[in-house]
Amino acid sequence: MVGKKSEKALRDEGLERTDNSMGLSSWPVITPINQKNYYTDYLKRDDQLLAYRLQNEEARNRMTKTAKDRDRALALGKQEQADTEADGDAVMEDAEEAVEAETAGSKVIVLHLGSQNLRIGLASDALPKTVPMVIARKSTQNESEDGVEPRPKRVKLNEDENEEDIAPEKRFGTEFASQYTKMSADLKTHMRQNKRRMLPNSKEMVVNYNRRTVPELIPEHNDPSRVEWTEFSNPPPEYITGQRALRIPDDSTPRYKLSWPIRNGWCNEKDYTNARLLFVDISLILEDAIKRELGLTSKKDWPQYSCVFVIPDLYERSYVTTILEMLMKEFSFARVCFIQESLAAAFGAGYTSACIVDIGAQKTSICCVEEGMCVENSRINLKYGGFDVTETFIKMMLFDHFPYAEINLNRRYDFLLAEELKKNVCTMNEGSVSVQVFDFHLRVSGQDTRKYTFKAYDEVHLAPMGYFQPSIFSHDDKLQGRRKLLPRSYDIYDGQPNDPTSAAQSEILKIIAPPLPAELLAEDEKSHSNATDVQATPARSHLNALGRVQDSEATPRSSVAGSPAPETNTPLNGIAAAAAGNSTPVPGEKASQPAVAPAAGASQPSQASQPLQQPPPQPPRTPTIEERDDILPIYPLDQAILASITHAARSDDKKMRDYLGGIMVVGGGSQINGFHAYLEERLHALTPTFTKEIMIGSPPRDLDAQVVVWKGASVFGKLDGTNDSWIGRLEYDRLGSRLLVYKCMWAY
């Protein structure tokens, strides 16, 4: 046994201790935490968030100011006056609250952007102002002269054919003709079952009358309803917005070309070549509307106003963040808050639980609202609306020898004429389906007014029936340019899409989805075969997320010094956006292949001598149904309503009955005579077990269905004391669009 050596022996061996027992550093030593059991409350309490802190500070400052005012009054000897006015404190407080509410309502601007119209007004107004969502810019040609096909689109002619030589029945192709004929035959069968009286030769009467009728010329000075066309100043303006843009003569000097920034509920990526120009046009339309319709001509006054902005139920994050930046920076509003369309409609109607069906000009949204919240899995967005009915009605009338055969919806006066005809003629009441004579006046700048007379039979009913048979609508150009300017928003940590999804919408997309391209299916099968390899290393979710963070360009990189690699390589699954021809880079595309264990008996180099090699890239996985941009959500309206209610009820029979009994239809596309009764009849046929519960309601208090959403947003804007959704300027300057996570009433 070796004993302890003496100091002399240690000194002889050179092992003597020579330090002075002082520490190597003056920095305090931090004891490592126990990795098995530790806890932090960082960002887990409301008082740690800036949005809540500022709100509490404001309330605390208000209480402090009130206390100081009271103490100052007592110090100045106003005790007797305070005692005398004690009895009237309640009345004074009510009066002050009323004045504050009135002031808040008159200082809040409510905006509801649609594909065709903009609703704008103050929260204190009874009804909004309606402005067409269009802008006209100087150009060498207008929108009907730059080589665009006339609308409705006719079949392409051969070189040796003239348009006059083709019969109207063949101008829209055989597919439309067969669908139109089948719908007409089904309507006749249904009318016979309901004992409706009908003439056997109704179609022949309509065609023969329309074929021989000629227009009647009316001099402009004898036309009491002549149109006031837009006159230009000198020099002509660079752009014109709203109703004045639609009244610019097509042959004006200089020429103006119309642009619609919002189409089908999306940003119009088809007609624009620059995303910045698209949002500049939106801001110009809003700016002119605020100045003309609200009388706020000076931009210096705008920082005193707040803004409530209505967004779709299934919104796109890039659109919301850009609009927020526009309202806060360009318009300099004091506060901004967002509200969803269906929730705003429920506010406007005063319903706590309902199924909201909003039929707009080019978009139809369906969502169930329960206790002031949108049920997320019930949200559905369909890409058709009132304009599709207008186009289909004109196409059917041209099929039956419409006397004004040159109609083109790309021309401004023809577009307004077609909208007027749809409102006056179309109906969904089968009792009104008969051979009837109608007339209209065609007013063109610089020409005499022409009065046309025509007959119509079942076209007035079959055109709005396209809501329930949407294949009759034209959907050729609705997906053109999709994701060309505004790429999909992805999470920087896990690479998943940020835009909200819905189980009901996903179910509809799966039903109507076209098959994937063959090359993408082959890559998917190959990736699945690699994933099932028994020698492949399984993926770990936390390592997978970490790898995406490092590969994302939007995330700051780590330091230059390398970190020790994990024990296993992790596959980073990229998102295949090539299904719709999308070439937008997606976080996670720089993927690595899982490491494969070497074969038994193979020589393995040492860890020190083995060079670092980059694993081969992994093929992109098949995109989910929500990530595919080649699917246009088109589905019959009655079946879509049932799908939304089914996902909202979640097999609860009581909720199912409540939603079926609280269906409210809003929007301008629903203002067709007999639409509510026909929709109720279709729902009865689909759900015979709930026949007694189904009820289609209209907005209460005789409120116009087009302004219900705006009215609800104005009510929401007046809830200043209980509304925590306002985004202030100080908060936005510090946190930007990240505030939406804390400020929105729904899961943003």
XYZ file of C-alpha atoms in Angstrom:
748
model
C 0.000 0.000 0.000
C 1.489 3.269 -1.103
C 1.391 5.987 1.574
C 1.080 9.737 1.199
C 4.224 11.356 -0.183
C 5.851 14.204 1.639
C 6.273 17.683 0.266
C 10.019 17.111 -0.175
C 9.424 13.992 -2.276
C 6.875 15.876 -4.413
C 9.364 18.754 -4.854
C 12.089 16.331 -5.947
C 9.757 14.774 -8.506
C 8.600 18.193 -9.785
C 5.029 17.739 -8.565
C 5.021 20.356 -5.829
C 1.908 22.577 -5.751
C 2.870 26.160 -6.500
C -0.531 27.976 -6.814
C -2.005 30.225 -4.141
C -5.494 28.596 -4.072
C -7.030 31.492 -6.065
C -9.642 30.942 -8.710
C -8.767 30.865 -12.377
C -11.343 33.557 -13.165
C -13.292 36.241 -11.375
C -16.505 35.321 -13.241
C -19.157 33.758 -11.007
C -19.605 30.040 -11.391
C -23.108 29.107 -12.563
C -24.323 25.747 -11.416
C -25.824 23.706 -14.260
C -29.575 23.183 -14.053
C -31.064 19.781 -13.565
C -31.957 18.667 -17.095
C -34.541 16.240 -15.807
C -36.654 18.793 -13.981
C -36.618 22.470 -14.857
C -39.314 25.071 -15.511
C -39.595 28.540 -16.978
C -42.489 30.963 -17.194
C -41.106 33.037 -20.082
C -44.007 34.375 -22.207
C -46.449 32.218 -20.268
C -48.207 35.056 -18.465
C -50.249 37.822 -20.003
C -48.356 40.539 -18.168
C -45.190 39.566 -20.063
C -46.657 40.389 -23.487
C -46.303 43.906 -24.862
C -49.872 44.040 -26.134
C -51.311 43.285 -22.694
C -48.821 45.480 -20.860
C -49.730 48.533 -22.917
C -53.421 47.871 -22.391
C -52.979 47.587 -18.623
C -50.800 50.690 -18.549
C -53.476 52.665 -20.355
C -56.132 51.580 -17.872
C -53.810 52.322 -14.958
C -52.991 55.803 -16.307
C -56.698 56.529 -16.688
C -57.369 55.552 -13.074
C -54.406 57.630 -11.887
C -55.628 60.693 -13.758
C -59.121 60.322 -12.295
C -57.734 60.051 -8.749
C -55.492 63.098 -9.207
C -58.398 65.172 -10.516
C -60.506 64.197 -7.517
C -57.736 65.033 -5.044
C -57.118 68.380 -6.736
C -60.827 69.243 -6.506
C -60.857 68.399 -2.808
C -57.713 70.438 -2.190
C -59.256 73.508 -3.788
C -62.165 73.478 -1.358
C -64.743 71.953 -3.658
C -65.912 69.395 -1.165
C -69.411 70.872 -0.969
C -69.737 70.952 -4.734
C -68.579 67.352 -4.895
C -71.186 66.330 -2.308
C -73.913 68.224 -4.175
C -73.082 66.527 -7.450
C -72.821 63.064 -5.905
C -76.435 62.311 -6.737
C -75.933 63.158 -10.414
C -72.757 61.169 -10.884
C -74.569 58.222 -12.409
C -76.391 60.409 -14.931
C -73.192 62.247 -15.840
C -71.296 58.986 -16.310
C -73.993 57.679 -18.639
C -73.888 60.897 -20.623
C -70.097 60.770 -20.859
C -70.217 57.149 -22.017
C -72.779 58.074 -24.676
C -70.606 60.951 -25.890
C -67.529 58.708 -25.930
C -69.401 56.003 -27.855
C -70.642 58.557 -30.373
C -67.161 59.975 -30.755
C -65.653 56.516 -31.200
C -68.223 55.627 -33.814
C -67.630 58.803 -35.779
C -63.874 58.268 -35.735
C -63.885 54.667 -36.987
C -63.675 53.866 -40.717
C -65.072 50.475 -41.768
C -63.755 48.869 -44.978
C -65.095 45.763 -46.712
C -63.288 44.889 -49.945
C -64.973 42.619 -52.463
C -64.190 41.364 -55.934
C -66.583 43.846 -57.518
C -67.547 46.447 -54.914
C -66.055 48.250 -51.935
C -68.266 49.078 -48.941
C -66.940 52.030 -46.995
C -68.338 54.258 -44.292
C -67.991 55.467 -40.724
C -69.112 53.220 -37.903
C -71.684 55.847 -36.938
C -73.319 55.749 -40.397
C -76.517 53.803 -40.906
C -75.507 52.408 -44.313
C -72.201 52.315 -46.198
C -71.239 53.863 -49.499
C -70.749 51.412 -52.374
C -67.809 52.028 -54.714
C -66.824 49.737 -57.625
C -63.479 48.095 -56.845
C -61.906 49.228 -60.122
C -59.241 51.661 -61.293
C -58.694 53.076 -64.799
C -55.192 54.002 -65.908
C -53.942 55.668 -69.054
C -53.115 53.206 -71.796
C -52.834 52.922 -75.542
C -55.848 50.580 -75.693
C -58.791 49.846 -73.442
C -59.581 46.429 -71.980
C -61.734 45.376 -74.972
C -59.230 46.425 -77.656
C -55.990 44.774 -76.552
C -56.631 41.408 -78.193
C -58.673 39.899 -75.358
C -61.404 37.513 -76.447
C -64.943 38.827 -76.027
C -66.843 37.659 -72.989
C -68.724 35.309 -72.993
C -66.035 33.451 -74.923
C -67.052 32.137 -78.330
C -65.530 29.140 -80.082
C -62.449 29.878 -82.163
C -63.172 30.303 -85.832
C -61.244 28.804 -88.700
C -59.510 31.021 -91.196
C -62.221 30.488 -93.826
C -65.165 31.090 -91.449
C -66.911 34.277 -90.403
C -68.737 34.717 -87.123
C -71.987 35.404 -88.993
C -71.802 31.995 -90.664
C -71.862 30.093 -87.346
C -75.261 29.517 -85.779
C -75.691 30.875 -82.236
C -76.280 27.317 -81.000
C -72.711 26.376 -81.996
C -70.825 29.465 -80.823
C -70.154 28.135 -77.321
C -69.168 24.558 -78.068
C -70.922 21.232 -77.807
C -70.303 20.812 -74.068
C -72.229 23.940 -73.117
C -74.991 23.080 -75.592
C -75.470 19.594 -74.130
C -75.483 20.877 -70.528
C -77.930 23.653 -71.368
C -80.249 21.246 -73.193
C -80.145 18.770 -70.315
C -80.904 21.452 -67.710
C -83.833 22.668 -69.823
C -85.219 19.136 -70.126
C -84.861 18.544 -66.370
C -86.708 21.781 -65.658
C -89.589 20.725 -67.915
C -89.815 17.392 -66.117
C -89.816 19.087 -62.710
C -92.493 21.564 -63.779
C -94.713 18.761 -65.069
C -94.364 16.951 -61.745
C -95.482 20.121 -59.971
C -98.470 20.520 -62.349
C -97.092 23.687 -63.926
C -98.739 24.778 -67.132
C -96.325 25.174 -70.044
C -96.546 25.603 -73.795
C -94.979 22.846 -75.915
C -93.316 25.215 -78.396
C -91.983 27.824 -75.983
C -88.382 27.658 -77.226
C -89.423 28.103 -80.855
C -91.468 31.167 -79.949
C -88.481 32.761 -78.185
C -86.013 31.995 -80.986
C -88.314 33.187 -83.767
C -89.128 36.427 -81.968
C -85.522 37.258 -81.099
C -84.331 36.428 -84.595
C -86.533 38.974 -86.350
C -86.629 41.827 -83.859
C -84.765 45.044 -84.689
C -83.756 47.839 -82.307
C -85.567 51.151 -82.097
C -83.427 54.306 -82.259
C -84.112 57.035 -79.700
C -82.332 60.408 -80.059
C -80.271 61.343 -77.041
C -82.290 64.488 -76.316
C -85.458 62.352 -76.078
C -83.910 59.876 -73.627
C -84.870 60.894 -70.060
C -82.456 58.363 -68.491
C -79.380 59.203 -70.521
C -76.014 58.468 -68.935
C -73.674 61.158 -67.693
C -70.290 60.075 -69.014
C -67.067 60.946 -67.224
C -65.420 64.125 -68.486
C -61.691 64.687 -68.187
C -59.920 67.688 -66.815
C -57.051 69.342 -68.624
C -54.629 67.621 -68.470
C -56.387 64.237 -68.076
C -55.670 62.474 -64.780
C -53.319 59.518 -64.634
C -55.950 57.304 -63.025
C -59.676 57.328 -62.209
C -61.356 55.058 -59.657
C -64.829 53.882 -58.714
C -68.031 54.610 -60.577
C -66.393 57.347 -62.622
C -64.023 54.754 -64.087
C -66.941 52.618 -65.321
C -68.463 55.670 -67.029
C -65.389 56.510 -69.112
C -66.303 56.237 -72.830
C -64.603 53.295 -74.532
C -63.398 55.558 -77.358
C -62.096 58.253 -75.041
C -59.011 60.335 -75.791
C -56.689 59.362 -74.215
C -57.619 55.723 -73.768
C -58.063 54.263 -70.288
C -57.787 50.615 -69.307
C -59.725 49.194 -66.359
C -58.056 46.980 -63.762
C -59.743 45.002 -60.988
C -57.242 44.317 -58.152
C -59.443 41.648 -56.513
C -60.806 38.769 -58.569
C -62.620 35.659 -57.248
C -61.780 36.665 -53.681
C -58.039 36.504 -54.466
C -55.566 39.133 -55.499
C -55.707 39.481 -59.283
C -52.417 37.827 -60.192
C -53.595 37.122 -63.736
C -53.772 40.707 -65.025
C -50.962 42.198 -62.932
C -47.247 41.709 -63.488
C -46.067 43.233 -60.214
C -47.336 42.628 -56.685
C -46.388 46.150 -55.651
C -48.482 47.679 -58.440
C -51.423 45.511 -57.371
C -51.389 46.807 -53.806
C -50.703 50.351 -55.019
C -53.956 50.188 -56.990
C -55.796 48.925 -53.899
C -54.422 51.813 -51.846
C -55.375 54.350 -54.537
C -58.951 53.051 -54.663
C -59.220 53.215 -50.874
C -57.654 56.674 -50.738
C -60.032 58.117 -53.336
C -63.025 56.490 -51.623
C -62.070 57.980 -48.241
C -61.641 61.418 -49.761
C -64.770 61.416 -51.963
C -67.266 59.328 -50.002
C -66.288 60.255 -46.433
C -65.177 63.834 -47.069
C -61.768 63.375 -45.418
C -59.825 65.269 -48.056
C -56.838 66.106 -45.855
C -54.499 63.265 -45.010
C -53.393 65.151 -41.908
C -56.694 64.237 -40.248
C -56.393 60.497 -40.862
C -54.155 59.760 -37.825
C -57.168 60.677 -35.675
C -59.234 57.815 -37.149
C -59.293 54.091 -36.503
C -60.050 51.406 -39.088
C -61.967 48.118 -39.016
C -61.033 45.903 -41.971
C -63.078 42.857 -43.031
C -61.094 39.842 -44.242
C -62.287 36.473 -45.636
C -62.830 33.505 -43.358
C -60.160 31.526 -45.231
C -57.683 34.354 -45.685
C -54.097 34.414 -46.908
C -51.521 35.636 -44.418
C -49.496 37.565 -46.986
C -52.613 39.543 -47.935
C -53.492 40.367 -44.297
C -49.970 41.451 -43.356
C -49.662 43.643 -46.460
C -53.014 45.300 -45.772
C -51.995 45.919 -42.155
C -48.766 47.562 -43.301
C -50.697 49.701 -45.792
C -53.216 50.914 -43.216
C -50.604 51.682 -40.548
C -47.853 53.199 -42.686
C -49.449 54.670 -45.813
C -52.793 55.734 -44.336
C -51.382 56.439 -40.838
C -54.483 55.295 -38.977
C -54.304 55.454 -35.193
C -55.548 51.889 -34.707
C -56.495 48.942 -36.905
C -58.394 45.744 -36.198
C -59.547 42.829 -38.369
C -62.775 40.846 -38.351
C -63.823 37.843 -40.421
C -66.707 38.067 -42.893
C -68.989 35.448 -41.356
C -68.485 36.787 -37.840
C -69.248 40.309 -39.091
C -72.438 39.018 -40.745
C -73.507 37.423 -37.456
C -72.830 40.729 -35.677
C -74.881 42.613 -38.252
C -77.856 40.264 -37.990
C -77.664 39.954 -34.217
C -77.321 36.151 -34.245
C -75.212 34.238 -31.725
C -75.279 30.939 -33.637
C -75.966 30.627 -37.344
C -74.708 29.206 -40.619
C -73.691 32.201 -42.721
C -73.858 31.813 -46.519
C -72.306 34.867 -48.170
C -72.769 34.912 -51.969
C -70.682 37.695 -53.442
C -69.951 38.746 -56.987
C -67.232 36.156 -57.644
C -66.868 34.273 -54.348
C -69.186 32.334 -52.054
C -68.170 31.696 -48.449
C -69.920 29.408 -45.970
C -69.142 29.289 -42.256
C -70.917 28.342 -39.044
C -70.722 30.851 -36.188
C -71.157 29.747 -32.592
C -71.120 32.115 -29.617
C -69.276 34.859 -31.447
C -66.590 32.619 -32.965
C -66.225 31.062 -36.405
C -66.075 27.266 -36.280
C -62.753 26.681 -38.017
C -63.486 23.316 -39.619
C -66.746 24.585 -41.153
C -65.213 27.302 -43.331
C -65.734 26.839 -47.091
C -64.707 29.163 -49.910
C -66.150 28.577 -53.407
C -65.037 30.497 -56.478
C -68.327 31.492 -58.105
C -70.906 34.171 -57.479
C -73.281 36.656 -59.007
C -71.036 37.572 -61.928
C -70.997 33.928 -63.076
C -74.805 34.035 -63.144
C -74.641 37.215 -65.236
C -72.227 35.693 -67.743
C -74.188 32.437 -67.984
C -77.462 34.309 -68.481
C -75.993 36.321 -71.363
C -74.542 33.124 -72.852
C -77.940 31.400 -72.705
C -79.648 34.389 -74.256
C -77.101 34.465 -77.093
C -77.728 30.743 -77.542
C -81.397 31.628 -78.153
C -80.646 34.355 -80.741
C -80.400 37.372 -78.437
C -81.031 40.449 -80.633
C -77.946 42.281 -79.319
C -75.501 39.626 -80.528
C -72.442 41.910 -80.233
C -72.601 42.118 -76.454
C -69.184 41.876 -74.812
C -68.837 41.965 -71.032
C -65.313 43.347 -71.382
C -66.890 46.609 -72.546
C -67.970 48.913 -69.763
C -71.480 49.746 -70.958
C -72.187 46.103 -71.823
C -71.031 44.997 -68.368
C -73.397 47.442 -66.659
C -76.208 46.432 -69.030
C -75.761 42.726 -68.277
C -75.811 43.348 -64.513
C -79.026 45.351 -64.878
C -80.661 42.621 -66.973
C -79.797 39.953 -64.418
C -81.303 41.955 -61.563
C -84.519 42.699 -63.459
C -85.108 39.408 -65.264
C -83.616 36.420 -63.416
C -85.813 34.493 -60.992
C -85.832 31.140 -59.215
C -89.601 30.976 -58.864
C -90.906 28.263 -61.200
C -94.241 30.026 -61.416
C -92.550 32.869 -63.306
C -91.036 30.586 -65.960
C -93.026 31.392 -69.090
C -92.531 33.138 -72.409
C -92.266 36.813 -71.510
C -91.308 39.976 -73.375
C -88.601 42.220 -71.932
C -86.867 45.334 -73.170
C -83.707 47.257 -72.407
C -81.957 50.419 -73.563
C -78.410 50.340 -74.885
C -76.640 53.634 -74.229
C -73.227 54.212 -75.823
C -71.253 57.424 -75.655
C -71.639 59.473 -78.834
C -74.450 57.287 -80.251
C -78.215 57.351 -80.186
C -79.938 55.180 -77.601
C -81.129 51.848 -78.963
C -84.178 50.138 -77.473
C -84.187 46.353 -77.836
C -87.104 44.005 -77.230
C -86.557 40.300 -76.618
C -88.326 37.243 -75.330
C -87.045 34.833 -72.710
C -88.341 31.532 -71.396
C -86.341 29.288 -69.048
C -83.037 31.201 -69.292
C -84.142 33.432 -66.427
C -84.355 30.351 -64.182
C -81.540 28.151 -65.474
C -78.821 30.817 -65.127
C -79.123 31.169 -61.299
C -79.505 27.386 -61.082
C -75.785 27.326 -61.809
C -75.260 27.745 -58.063
C -76.413 24.137 -57.730
C -74.915 22.915 -61.017
C -71.719 24.973 -61.236
C -70.387 23.033 -64.222
C -72.515 25.321 -66.422
C -70.345 28.272 -65.361
C -67.153 29.204 -67.178
C -64.041 28.472 -65.073
C -61.334 28.614 -67.741
C -59.354 31.616 -66.481
C -59.941 31.530 -62.731
C -56.655 29.759 -61.966
C -54.505 31.650 -64.439
C -51.567 33.344 -62.734
C -52.277 31.723 -59.369
C -49.247 32.101 -57.016
C -47.410 34.089 -59.684
C -46.973 37.215 -57.561
C -47.868 36.216 -54.000
C -46.218 32.945 -52.941
C -47.700 30.811 -50.231
C -46.711 31.715 -46.679
C -44.680 29.075 -44.832
C -43.656 28.725 -41.220
C -39.928 29.339 -40.810
C -39.553 26.656 -38.146
C -41.302 23.577 -39.508
C -41.834 24.546 -43.152
C -45.598 23.990 -43.029
C -48.066 26.376 -44.736
C -49.278 29.225 -42.538
C -52.576 29.925 -44.268
C -55.632 28.636 -42.378
C -57.199 25.381 -43.462
C -60.574 23.781 -42.895
C -61.702 20.177 -42.748
C -64.817 20.980 -44.780
C -62.787 22.749 -47.475
C -60.286 19.884 -47.591
C -63.077 17.358 -48.026
C -64.474 19.275 -50.989
C -61.032 19.640 -52.553
C -60.416 15.886 -52.240
C -63.669 15.147 -54.048
C -62.972 17.439 -57.000
C -59.161 17.149 -57.112
C -57.684 16.123 -60.482
C -55.013 13.392 -60.458
C -51.440 14.410 -59.791
C -48.929 14.500 -62.662
C -47.253 11.176 -63.447
C -43.746 12.369 -62.603
C -44.846 13.605 -59.191
C -46.556 10.297 -58.445
C -43.401 8.420 -59.432
C -41.303 10.576 -57.113
C -43.808 10.021 -54.334
C -43.716 6.232 -54.756
C -39.914 6.338 -54.746
C -39.842 8.390 -51.558
C -42.313 6.004 -49.926
C -40.164 3.022 -50.881
C -37.136 4.724 -49.340
C -39.097 5.525 -46.212
C -40.017 1.876 -45.710
C -36.383 0.700 -45.807
C -35.650 -1.195 -42.615
C -32.087 0.147 -42.576
C -33.157 3.785 -42.851
C -32.803 5.938 -39.780
C -36.181 7.108 -38.448
C -36.855 10.831 -38.482
C -37.101 12.776 -35.282
C -39.576 15.624 -35.160
C -37.486 17.983 -33.028
C -34.377 17.439 -35.146
C -36.470 17.827 -38.269
C -37.721 21.231 -37.115
C -34.185 22.274 -36.203
C -32.929 21.359 -39.652
C -35.626 23.423 -41.302
C -34.710 26.409 -39.174
C -31.107 26.181 -40.336
C -32.082 25.762 -43.981
C -34.632 28.593 -44.017
C -33.429 31.810 -45.547
C -35.765 33.840 -43.332
C -34.126 32.617 -40.114
C -30.805 34.003 -38.816
C -27.914 31.589 -39.207
C -25.942 30.226 -36.310
C -22.336 31.136 -35.598
C -19.445 30.087 -37.812
C -18.184 27.606 -35.254
C -19.681 24.237 -36.053
C -21.872 22.382 -33.590
C -21.503 18.655 -32.992
C -23.662 16.716 -35.430
C -26.512 14.580 -34.073
C -26.095 10.860 -33.950
C -28.454 10.303 -36.851
C -29.034 12.227 -40.056
C -32.511 13.597 -40.324
C -34.567 13.699 -43.527
C -35.906 17.132 -44.315
C -39.055 16.729 -46.318
C -39.521 19.536 -48.809
C -42.898 20.664 -49.987
C -43.635 19.956 -53.630
C -45.112 23.093 -55.067
C -44.472 21.932 -58.620
C -47.893 20.302 -58.845
C -49.368 23.528 -60.137
C -46.272 24.742 -61.944
C -45.223 26.808 -58.970
C -41.499 27.525 -58.907
C -41.512 29.450 -55.635
C -38.730 28.283 -53.314
C -40.097 26.600 -50.232
C -38.370 26.220 -46.875
C -37.024 22.724 -46.519
C -36.318 21.999 -50.186
C -32.593 21.514 -49.479
C -33.253 18.095 -48.036
C -30.915 15.388 -46.920
C -31.295 11.640 -47.284
C -31.405 9.453 -44.146
C -28.188 7.673 -43.424
C -28.097 3.952 -44.200
C -26.123 1.543 -42.018
C -23.185 -0.071 -43.843
C -23.411 -3.693 -44.830
C -22.058 -6.345 -42.491
C -18.385 -7.122 -43.000
C -17.686 -3.914 -44.905
C -14.559 -2.049 -44.021
C -15.310 1.164 -42.153
C -12.836 4.046 -42.020
C -12.076 5.517 -38.647
C -14.129 8.451 -37.387
C -11.143 10.765 -37.633
C -10.175 9.820 -41.178
C -13.740 9.643 -42.587
C -14.407 12.739 -44.743
C -17.601 14.744 -44.292
C -19.876 14.048 -47.252
C -23.144 15.783 -48.208
C -25.984 13.239 -48.329
C -27.878 13.036 -51.622
C -31.023 15.208 -51.772
C -34.361 13.611 -51.046
C -37.115 13.883 -53.691
C -39.974 16.238 -52.751
C -42.969 14.673 -51.114
C -46.484 14.778 -52.489
C -48.183 18.054 -51.519
C -51.207 17.898 -49.277
C -54.606 18.745 -50.674
C -54.421 22.262 -49.206
C -51.032 22.931 -50.820
C -52.127 22.127 -54.354
C -52.759 25.183 -56.496
C -54.267 23.304 -59.438
C -57.640 22.755 -57.739
C -60.404 25.316 -58.204
C -62.974 24.984 -55.376
C -66.212 24.550 -57.314
C -69.011 22.583 -55.660
C -72.841 22.705 -55.578
C -74.046 25.241 -53.039
C -76.569 23.024 -51.248
C -74.069 20.196 -50.764
C -71.412 22.660 -49.583
C -73.793 24.035 -46.934
C -74.456 20.531 -45.619
C -70.722 19.771 -45.569
C -70.064 22.917 -43.532
C -72.836 22.170 -41.041
C -71.758 18.530 -40.692
C -68.197 19.498 -39.751
C -69.451 22.202 -37.378
C -71.913 19.890 -35.580
C -69.377 17.044 -35.171
C -72.035 14.321 -34.896
C -74.041 16.338 -32.368
C -77.685 16.007 -33.381
C -78.769 19.095 -31.438
C -76.152 21.323 -33.058
C -77.051 19.905 -36.460
C -80.666 20.931 -35.986
C -79.696 24.354 -34.659
C -77.482 25.144 -37.641
C -80.025 23.843 -40.166
C -82.630 26.076 -38.560
C -80.345 29.121 -38.566
C -79.085 29.372 -42.159
C -78.788 33.035 -43.134
C -78.054 33.990 -46.747
C -76.371 37.359 -47.347
C -74.505 38.993 -50.201
C -75.565 40.586 -53.457
C -75.543 37.277 -55.344
C -78.488 36.023 -53.279
C -80.847 38.850 -54.296
C -82.684 36.733 -56.850
C -86.423 36.368 -56.597
C -87.333 33.021 -55.010
C -83.743 32.046 -54.155
C -84.397 31.321 -50.465
C -87.386 29.070 -51.148
C -85.527 27.147 -53.855
C -82.469 26.628 -51.624
C -84.713 25.377 -48.831
C -86.347 22.941 -51.241
C -82.951 21.589 -52.331
C -81.854 21.097 -48.716
C -85.101 19.267 -47.949
C -84.362 16.835 -50.769
C -80.828 16.196 -49.486
C -81.761 15.758 -45.801
C -85.281 14.317 -45.555
C -84.783 13.484 -41.845
C -84.384 17.176 -40.939
C -87.217 18.553 -43.065
C -88.957 20.334 -40.184
C -85.791 21.993 -38.878
C -84.462 23.507 -42.119
C -85.119 27.220 -42.367
C -83.465 29.790 -44.646
C -83.490 33.224 -43.065
C -82.922 36.684 -44.433
C -81.276 39.590 -42.589
C -83.584 41.061 -39.928
C -85.035 44.557 -39.863
C -85.318 44.601 -43.686
C -81.580 45.171 -43.925
C -80.060 44.972 -47.387
C -78.286 41.622 -47.774
C -75.341 43.333 -49.472
C -74.420 45.465 -46.454
C -74.962 43.006 -43.581
C -71.239 42.225 -43.324
C -70.314 45.911 -43.296
C -73.013 46.638 -40.717
C -71.639 43.954 -38.407
C -68.125 45.345 -38.767
C -69.421 48.803 -37.843
C -71.064 47.376 -34.703
C -67.773 45.664 -33.864
C -65.930 48.962 -34.294
C -68.155 50.679 -31.738
C -67.249 48.177 -28.996
C -64.327 50.293 -27.937
C -64.435 49.492 -24.238
C -64.605 45.701 -24.617
C -62.712 45.262 -27.879
C -59.134 44.098 -27.317
C -58.410 43.528 -31.021
C -57.119 47.026 -31.755
C -53.533 47.278 -32.983
C -51.983 50.597 -31.956
C -49.159 52.450 -33.632
C -46.650 51.951 -30.808
C -47.309 48.220 -30.750
C -47.020 47.905 -34.517
C -43.765 49.866 -34.628
C -42.227 47.460 -32.103
C -43.646 44.083 -33.123
C -45.099 44.541 -36.620
C -47.436 41.877 -37.962
C -46.482 39.504 -35.113
C -49.115 41.333 -33.062
C -51.847 39.552 -35.015
C -51.175 36.397 -33.016
C -52.187 38.210 -29.807
C -54.795 40.604 -31.191
C -57.008 38.460 -33.429
C -60.016 36.827 -31.794
C -59.370 33.614 -33.709
C -56.282 31.399 -33.946
C -54.187 33.413 -36.386
